[in-house]
């Protein structure tokens, strides 16, 4: 359980109903951003504090732990070179799908665009309207080839004996002399 970092004037937790809230200064320290960034992101609705938003002068914003996680994701994407405009599009795409709990999502970025990794097989480009993209797991391809080769013939690295042309299986089975000539020509 997370304890509040900044107690209120009476020493009580700042959020009601047992919920913990973190003031802006604490959020900045935890995430590694400036107060100016935090304020801008809140005013432009990129990351709005979910415990309490500022409601005029003298009131302070309170961020939840999950808000801090989203702030950290935004910071990491910025550090990776993704523009704030593209980060905003990615976060809005997730929100428009009704994804409130961002903690269970893996985001991938190449420094330009942002991808949501839904499963090992499914990656979605959040900036292109959810267009699917694909990745190739080299380890998976390695295992597939091993499995395929397990029931296929292999031959010594020296290759076929000299002078014996390699004939395609269909030419052997059909017995067609023209196909055999073509195969010999291809073999050299």
PDB file of N, CA, C and O in Angstrom, residues 8 37 46 49 54 93 112 115 142 169 177:
ATOM      1  N   UNK A   8      -1.946  16.657   4.536  1.00  0.00           N
ATOM      2  CA  UNK A   8      -2.626  17.952   4.522  1.00  0.00           C
ATOM      3  C   UNK A   8      -2.227  18.745   5.755  1.00  0.00           C
ATOM      4  O   UNK A   8      -1.460  18.298   6.593  1.00  0.00           O
ATOM      5  N   UNK A  37       6.453  20.927 -17.046  1.00  0.00           N
ATOM      6  CA  UNK A  37       5.909  19.852 -17.893  1.00  0.00           C
ATOM      7  C   UNK A  37       4.621  19.301 -17.292  1.00  0.00           C
ATOM      8  O   UNK A  37       3.622  19.142 -17.997  1.00  0.00           O
ATOM      9  N   UNK A  46      -3.389  15.916 -21.228  1.00  0.00           N
ATOM     10  CA  UNK A  46      -2.629  14.714 -21.565  1.00  0.00           C
ATOM     11  C   UNK A  46      -2.701  13.736 -20.395  1.00  0.00           C
ATOM     12  O   UNK A  46      -3.061  12.581 -20.563  1.00  0.00           O
ATOM     13  N   UNK A  49      -4.896  14.767 -13.358  1.00  0.00           N
ATOM     14  CA  UNK A  49      -4.870  14.094 -12.058  1.00  0.00           C
ATOM     15  C   UNK A  49      -6.239  13.511 -11.724  1.00  0.00           C
ATOM     16  O   UNK A  49      -7.248  14.200 -11.787  1.00  0.00           O
ATOM     17  N   UNK A  54      -6.902  20.772 -10.037  1.00  0.00           N
ATOM     18  CA  UNK A  54      -6.889  22.114  -9.465  1.00  0.00           C
ATOM     19  C   UNK A  54      -8.204  22.806  -9.818  1.00  0.00           C
ATOM     20  O   UNK A  54      -8.678  22.725 -10.944  1.00  0.00           O
ATOM     21  N   UNK A  93      -5.759   7.388 -28.321  1.00  0.00           N
ATOM     22  CA  UNK A  93      -6.233   6.156 -28.974  1.00  0.00           C
ATOM     23  C   UNK A  93      -6.568   5.097 -27.932  1.00  0.00           C
ATOM     24  O   UNK A  93      -7.583   4.404 -28.040  1.00  0.00           O
ATOM     25  N   UNK A 112       9.561   7.106 -33.373  1.00  0.00           N
ATOM     26  CA  UNK A 112       8.655   7.914 -34.171  1.00  0.00           C
ATOM     27  C   UNK A 112       7.216   7.585 -33.849  1.00  0.00           C
ATOM     28  O   UNK A 112       6.429   8.459 -33.504  1.00  0.00           O
ATOM     29  N   UNK A 115       3.556   1.763 -30.619  1.00  0.00           N
ATOM     30  CA  UNK A 115       2.829   0.529 -30.858  1.00  0.00           C
ATOM     31  C   UNK A 115       2.358  -0.048 -29.535  1.00  0.00           C
ATOM     32  O   UNK A 115       3.066   0.030 -28.541  1.00  0.00           O
ATOM     33  N   UNK A 142      13.264 -19.973 -35.565  1.00  0.00           N
ATOM     34  CA  UNK A 142      14.283 -20.996 -35.355  1.00  0.00           C
ATOM     35  C   UNK A 142      13.630 -22.325 -34.978  1.00  0.00           C
ATOM     36  O   UNK A 142      13.926 -23.366 -35.565  1.00  0.00           O
ATOM     37  N   UNK A 169      12.042 -33.565 -57.774  1.00  0.00           N
ATOM     38  CA  UNK A 169      11.201 -34.719 -57.496  1.00  0.00           C
ATOM     39  C   UNK A 169      10.110 -34.942 -58.539  1.00  0.00           C
ATOM     40  O   UNK A 169       9.827 -36.058 -58.898  1.00  0.00           O
ATOM     41  N   UNK A 177      11.196 -36.847 -70.033  1.00  0.00           N
ATOM     42  CA  UNK A 177      12.567 -36.579 -70.442  1.00  0.00           C
ATOM     43  C   UNK A 177      12.838 -35.089 -70.567  1.00  0.00           C
ATOM     44  O   UNK A 177      13.913 -34.610 -70.209  1.00  0.00           O
TER      45      UNK A 177
END
